[in-house]
PDB file of C-alpha atoms in Angstrom:
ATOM      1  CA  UNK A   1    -114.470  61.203 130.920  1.00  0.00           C
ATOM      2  CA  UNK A   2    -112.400  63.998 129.738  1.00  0.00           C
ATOM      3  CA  UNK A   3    -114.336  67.431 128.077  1.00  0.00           C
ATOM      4  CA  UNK A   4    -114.033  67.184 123.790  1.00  0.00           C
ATOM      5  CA  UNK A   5    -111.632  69.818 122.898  1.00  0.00           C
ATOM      6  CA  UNK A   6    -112.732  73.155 122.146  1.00  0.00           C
ATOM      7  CA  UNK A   7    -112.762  74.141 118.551  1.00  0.00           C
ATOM      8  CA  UNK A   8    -110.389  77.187 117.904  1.00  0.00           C
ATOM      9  CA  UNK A   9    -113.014  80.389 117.700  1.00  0.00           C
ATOM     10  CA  UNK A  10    -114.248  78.876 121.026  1.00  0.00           C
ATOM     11  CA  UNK A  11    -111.047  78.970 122.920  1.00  0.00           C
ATOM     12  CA  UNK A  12    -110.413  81.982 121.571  1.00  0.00           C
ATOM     13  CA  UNK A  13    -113.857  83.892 122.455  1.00  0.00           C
ATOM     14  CA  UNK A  14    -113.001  82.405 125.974  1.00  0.00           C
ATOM     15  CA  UNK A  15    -109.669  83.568 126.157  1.00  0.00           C
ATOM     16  CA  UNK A  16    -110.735  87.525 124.921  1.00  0.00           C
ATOM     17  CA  UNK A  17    -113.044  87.292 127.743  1.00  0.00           C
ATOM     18  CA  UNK A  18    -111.010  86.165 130.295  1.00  0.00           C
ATOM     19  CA  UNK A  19    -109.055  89.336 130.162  1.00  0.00           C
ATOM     20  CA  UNK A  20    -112.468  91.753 130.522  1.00  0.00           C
ATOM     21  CA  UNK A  21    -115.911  91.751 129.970  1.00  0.00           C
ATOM     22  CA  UNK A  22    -116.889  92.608 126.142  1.00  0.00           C
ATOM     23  CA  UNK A  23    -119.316  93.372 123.931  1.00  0.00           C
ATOM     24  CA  UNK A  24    -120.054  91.100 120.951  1.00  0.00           C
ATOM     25  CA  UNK A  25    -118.250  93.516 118.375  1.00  0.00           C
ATOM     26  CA  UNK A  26    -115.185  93.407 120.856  1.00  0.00           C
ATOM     27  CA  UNK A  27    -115.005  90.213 121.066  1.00  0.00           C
ATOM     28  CA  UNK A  28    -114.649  90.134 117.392  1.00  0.00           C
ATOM     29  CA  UNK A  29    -111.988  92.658 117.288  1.00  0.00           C
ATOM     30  CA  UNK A  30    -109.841  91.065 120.452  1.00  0.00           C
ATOM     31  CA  UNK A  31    -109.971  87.610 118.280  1.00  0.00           C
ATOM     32  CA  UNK A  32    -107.935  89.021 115.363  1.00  0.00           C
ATOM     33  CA  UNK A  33    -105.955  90.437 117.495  1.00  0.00           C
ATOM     34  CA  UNK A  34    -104.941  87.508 119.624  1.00  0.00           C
ATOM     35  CA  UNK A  35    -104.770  84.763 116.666  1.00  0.00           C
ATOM     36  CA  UNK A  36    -102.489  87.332 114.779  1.00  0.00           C
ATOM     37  CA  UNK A  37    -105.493  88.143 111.854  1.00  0.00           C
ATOM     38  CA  UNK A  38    -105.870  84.650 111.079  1.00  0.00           C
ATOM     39  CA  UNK A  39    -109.433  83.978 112.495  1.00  0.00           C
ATOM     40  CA  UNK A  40    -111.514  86.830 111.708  1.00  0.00           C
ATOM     41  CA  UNK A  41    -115.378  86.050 113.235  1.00  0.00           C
ATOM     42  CA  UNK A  42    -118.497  86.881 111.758  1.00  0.00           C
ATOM     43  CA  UNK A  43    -120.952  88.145 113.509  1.00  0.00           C
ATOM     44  CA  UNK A  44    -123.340  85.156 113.205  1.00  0.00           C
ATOM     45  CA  UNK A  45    -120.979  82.534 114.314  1.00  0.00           C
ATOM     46  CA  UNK A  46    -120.234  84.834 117.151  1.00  0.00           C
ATOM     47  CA  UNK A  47    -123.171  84.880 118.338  1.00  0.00           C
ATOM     48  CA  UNK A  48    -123.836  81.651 117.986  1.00  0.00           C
ATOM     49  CA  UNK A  49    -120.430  80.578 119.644  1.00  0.00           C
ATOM     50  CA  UNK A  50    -122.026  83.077 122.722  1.00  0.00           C
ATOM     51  CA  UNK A  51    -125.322  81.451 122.834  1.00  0.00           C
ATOM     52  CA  UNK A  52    -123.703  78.253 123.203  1.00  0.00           C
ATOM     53  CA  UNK A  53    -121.363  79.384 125.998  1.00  0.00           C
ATOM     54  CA  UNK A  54    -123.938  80.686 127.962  1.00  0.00           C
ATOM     55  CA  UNK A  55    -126.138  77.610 127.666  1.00  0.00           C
ATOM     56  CA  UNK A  56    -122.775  75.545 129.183  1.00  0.00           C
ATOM     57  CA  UNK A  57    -122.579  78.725 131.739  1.00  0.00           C
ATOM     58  CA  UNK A  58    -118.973  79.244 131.021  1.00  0.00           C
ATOM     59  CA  UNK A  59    -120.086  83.367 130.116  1.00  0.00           C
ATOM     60  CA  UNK A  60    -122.995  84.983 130.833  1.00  0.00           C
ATOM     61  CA  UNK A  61    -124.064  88.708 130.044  1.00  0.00           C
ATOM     62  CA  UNK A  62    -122.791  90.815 132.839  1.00  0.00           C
ATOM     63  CA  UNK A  63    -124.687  94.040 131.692  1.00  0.00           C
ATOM     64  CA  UNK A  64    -126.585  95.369 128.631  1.00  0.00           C
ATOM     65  CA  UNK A  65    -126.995  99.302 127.611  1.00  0.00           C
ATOM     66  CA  UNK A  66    -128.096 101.066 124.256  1.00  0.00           C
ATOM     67  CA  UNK A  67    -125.821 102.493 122.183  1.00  0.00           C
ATOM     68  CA  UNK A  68    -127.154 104.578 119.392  1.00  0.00           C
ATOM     69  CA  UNK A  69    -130.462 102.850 119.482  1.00  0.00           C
ATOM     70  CA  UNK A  70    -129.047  99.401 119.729  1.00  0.00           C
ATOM     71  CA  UNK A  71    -128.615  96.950 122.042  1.00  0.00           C
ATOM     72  CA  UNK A  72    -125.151  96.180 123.435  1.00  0.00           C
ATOM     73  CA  UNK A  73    -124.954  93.053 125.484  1.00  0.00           C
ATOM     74  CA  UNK A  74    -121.621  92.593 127.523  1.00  0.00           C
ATOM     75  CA  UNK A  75    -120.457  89.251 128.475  1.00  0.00           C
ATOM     76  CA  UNK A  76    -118.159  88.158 131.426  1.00  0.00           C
ATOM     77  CA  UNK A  77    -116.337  84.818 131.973  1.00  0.00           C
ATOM     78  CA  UNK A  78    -117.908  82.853 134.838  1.00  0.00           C
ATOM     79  CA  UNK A  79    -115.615  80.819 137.198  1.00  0.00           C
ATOM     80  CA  UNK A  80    -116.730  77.597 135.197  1.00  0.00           C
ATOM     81  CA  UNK A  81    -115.972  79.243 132.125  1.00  0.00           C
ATOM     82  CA  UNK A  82    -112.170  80.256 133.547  1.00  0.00           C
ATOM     83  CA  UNK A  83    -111.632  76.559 134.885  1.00  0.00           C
ATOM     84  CA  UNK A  84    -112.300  74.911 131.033  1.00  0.00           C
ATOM     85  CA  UNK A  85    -110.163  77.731 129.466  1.00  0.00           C
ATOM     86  CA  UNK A  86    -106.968  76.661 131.889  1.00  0.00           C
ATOM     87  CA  UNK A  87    -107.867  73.078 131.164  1.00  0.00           C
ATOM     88  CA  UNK A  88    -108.127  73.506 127.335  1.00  0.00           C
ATOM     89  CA  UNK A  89    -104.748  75.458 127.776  1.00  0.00           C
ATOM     90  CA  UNK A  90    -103.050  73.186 129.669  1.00  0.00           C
ATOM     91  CA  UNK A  91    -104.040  70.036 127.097  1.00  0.00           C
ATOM     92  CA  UNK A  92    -102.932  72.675 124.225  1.00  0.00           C
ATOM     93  CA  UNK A  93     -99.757  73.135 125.809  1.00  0.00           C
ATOM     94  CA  UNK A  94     -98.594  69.456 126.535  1.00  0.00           C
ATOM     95  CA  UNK A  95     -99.648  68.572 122.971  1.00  0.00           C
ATOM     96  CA  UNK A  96     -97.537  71.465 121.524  1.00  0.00           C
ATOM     97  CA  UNK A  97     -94.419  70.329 124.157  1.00  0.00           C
ATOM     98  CA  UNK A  98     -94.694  66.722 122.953  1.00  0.00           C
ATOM     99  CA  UNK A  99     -94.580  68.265 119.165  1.00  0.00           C
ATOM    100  CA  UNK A 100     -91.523  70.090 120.029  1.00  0.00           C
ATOM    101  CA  UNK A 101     -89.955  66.965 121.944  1.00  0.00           C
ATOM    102  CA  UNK A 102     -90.591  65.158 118.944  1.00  0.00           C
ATOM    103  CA  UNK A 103     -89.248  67.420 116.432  1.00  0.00           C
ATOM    104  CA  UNK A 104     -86.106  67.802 118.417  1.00  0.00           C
ATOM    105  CA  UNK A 105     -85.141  64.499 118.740  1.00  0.00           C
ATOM    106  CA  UNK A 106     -85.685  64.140 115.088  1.00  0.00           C
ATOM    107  CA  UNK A 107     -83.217  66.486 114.622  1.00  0.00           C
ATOM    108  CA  UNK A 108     -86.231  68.675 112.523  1.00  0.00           C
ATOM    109  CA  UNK A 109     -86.169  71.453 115.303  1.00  0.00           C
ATOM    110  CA  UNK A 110     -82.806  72.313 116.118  1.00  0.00           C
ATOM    111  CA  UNK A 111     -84.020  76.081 117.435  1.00  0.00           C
ATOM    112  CA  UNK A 112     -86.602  75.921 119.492  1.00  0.00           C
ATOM    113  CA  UNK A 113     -88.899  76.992 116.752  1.00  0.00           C
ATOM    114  CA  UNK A 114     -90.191  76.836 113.489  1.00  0.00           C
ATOM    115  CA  UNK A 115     -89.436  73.254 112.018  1.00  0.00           C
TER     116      UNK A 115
END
């Protein structure tokens, strides 16, 4: 039976770690960035997303040090965690090319784009 998708701040806390290991407020940070300002996490569902991928062991912490009296825990990508992103991308993709088929033989996308 196939894995339930992963919801959107998932995949995208996965994918900002598969780059480097980060710390929780980089992680933040590296998500606007890569969904172009349009999911912007807080720090509680960040951390919650976190605790969840570690419980699945697709991250775990790869160090922790204290940084102006506070804790900063850095998380790394574990080789389970890398195999479910390239899954989850791979399903994204083919539904996106199917979209595009679609749209193209409707004669709704005529340039490889925006409908």
């Amino acid at each position: 039976m196939a894995e339930a998708p992963l919801r959107e701040p998932t995949f995208l806390v996965l994918t900002a770690l598969a780059e480097a290991p980060m710390h929780g407020y980089a992680v933040i940070e590296d998500v606007l960035r890569i969904s172009d300002g349009r999911v912007r996490l807080r720090a509680g569902t960040l951390y919650a997303v976190l605790d969840r991928l570690r419980a699945d062991g697709l991250i775990e912490v790869e160090r922790e040090e204290v940084v102006q009296s506070r804790l900063r825990r850095y998380y790394r990508l574990t080789a389970l965690g890398a195999r479910r992103l390239t899954e989850e991308a791979s399903r994204l993709r083919h539904n996106a090319d199917a979209a595009r088929v679609r749209l193209r033989r409707s004669g709704l996308l005529t340039d490889g784009g925006a409908a």
